[in-house]
Amino acid sequence: MHNAAISIVRTPKQKKKLPRPLIEAQAFRLLDDIDTSEWTGARDKALFTLLYGCGLRIDEALSLDI
């Protein structure tokens, strides 16, 4: 048996959770785990340092124009 009214019912909206920042120890551990022997590791370390140090979101860092 098919009930057409079921397709009209909507579920309540879920609240979106805000991302939580890393604590200082987690940030240092992340930076220590990056292998900087190649240029990509050095780039990643510089990017993570910029993001954490300046409190930037990824989209803000991507929109930087040098």
XYZ file of C-alpha atoms in Angstrom:
66
model
C 0.000 0.000 0.000
C 1.450 3.341 -1.069
C 0.764 6.571 0.818
C 1.400 9.677 -1.334
C 1.445 11.985 1.714
C 4.650 10.356 2.969
C 6.693 12.079 0.246
C 5.548 15.494 1.531
C 6.812 14.951 5.092
C 10.257 16.404 5.739
C 12.664 15.541 8.502
C 13.786 18.289 10.885
C 16.952 20.107 9.873
C 20.100 18.966 11.650
C 22.314 21.648 13.158
C 25.675 21.865 11.437
C 28.547 21.520 13.845
C 31.278 24.125 13.680
C 34.785 22.744 13.212
C 36.865 22.766 16.351
C 40.367 24.234 16.206
C 43.410 22.137 17.004
C 44.952 22.599 20.406
C 48.564 23.735 20.417
C 49.996 20.273 21.149
C 48.046 18.762 18.237
C 49.294 21.469 15.886
C 52.928 20.886 16.870
C 52.498 17.114 16.519
C 51.033 17.624 13.043
C 53.966 19.815 12.008
C 56.502 17.344 13.431
C 54.950 14.473 11.448
C 55.407 16.201 8.076
C 58.379 14.881 6.102
C 60.213 17.940 4.772
C 62.838 16.006 2.795
C 60.852 16.744 -0.374
C 59.497 20.084 -1.554
C 55.877 18.967 -1.094
C 56.489 18.353 2.598
C 58.070 21.781 2.998
C 55.099 23.321 1.160
C 52.616 21.477 3.378
C 54.437 22.513 6.552
C 54.462 26.159 5.426
C 50.758 26.005 4.564
C 49.751 24.427 7.884
C 51.885 26.950 9.757
C 50.168 29.787 7.896
C 46.692 28.365 8.520
C 47.218 27.746 12.222
C 49.355 30.799 12.963
C 47.008 33.258 11.270
C 43.784 31.470 12.178
C 42.796 31.156 8.518
C 40.238 28.814 7.070
C 41.224 26.809 4.011
C 39.083 28.909 1.653
C 40.703 32.075 3.021
C 44.188 30.672 2.432
C 43.252 29.586 -1.081
C 42.020 33.063 -1.923
C 45.365 34.691 -0.988
C 46.955 36.426 -3.943
C 50.678 37.006 -3.786
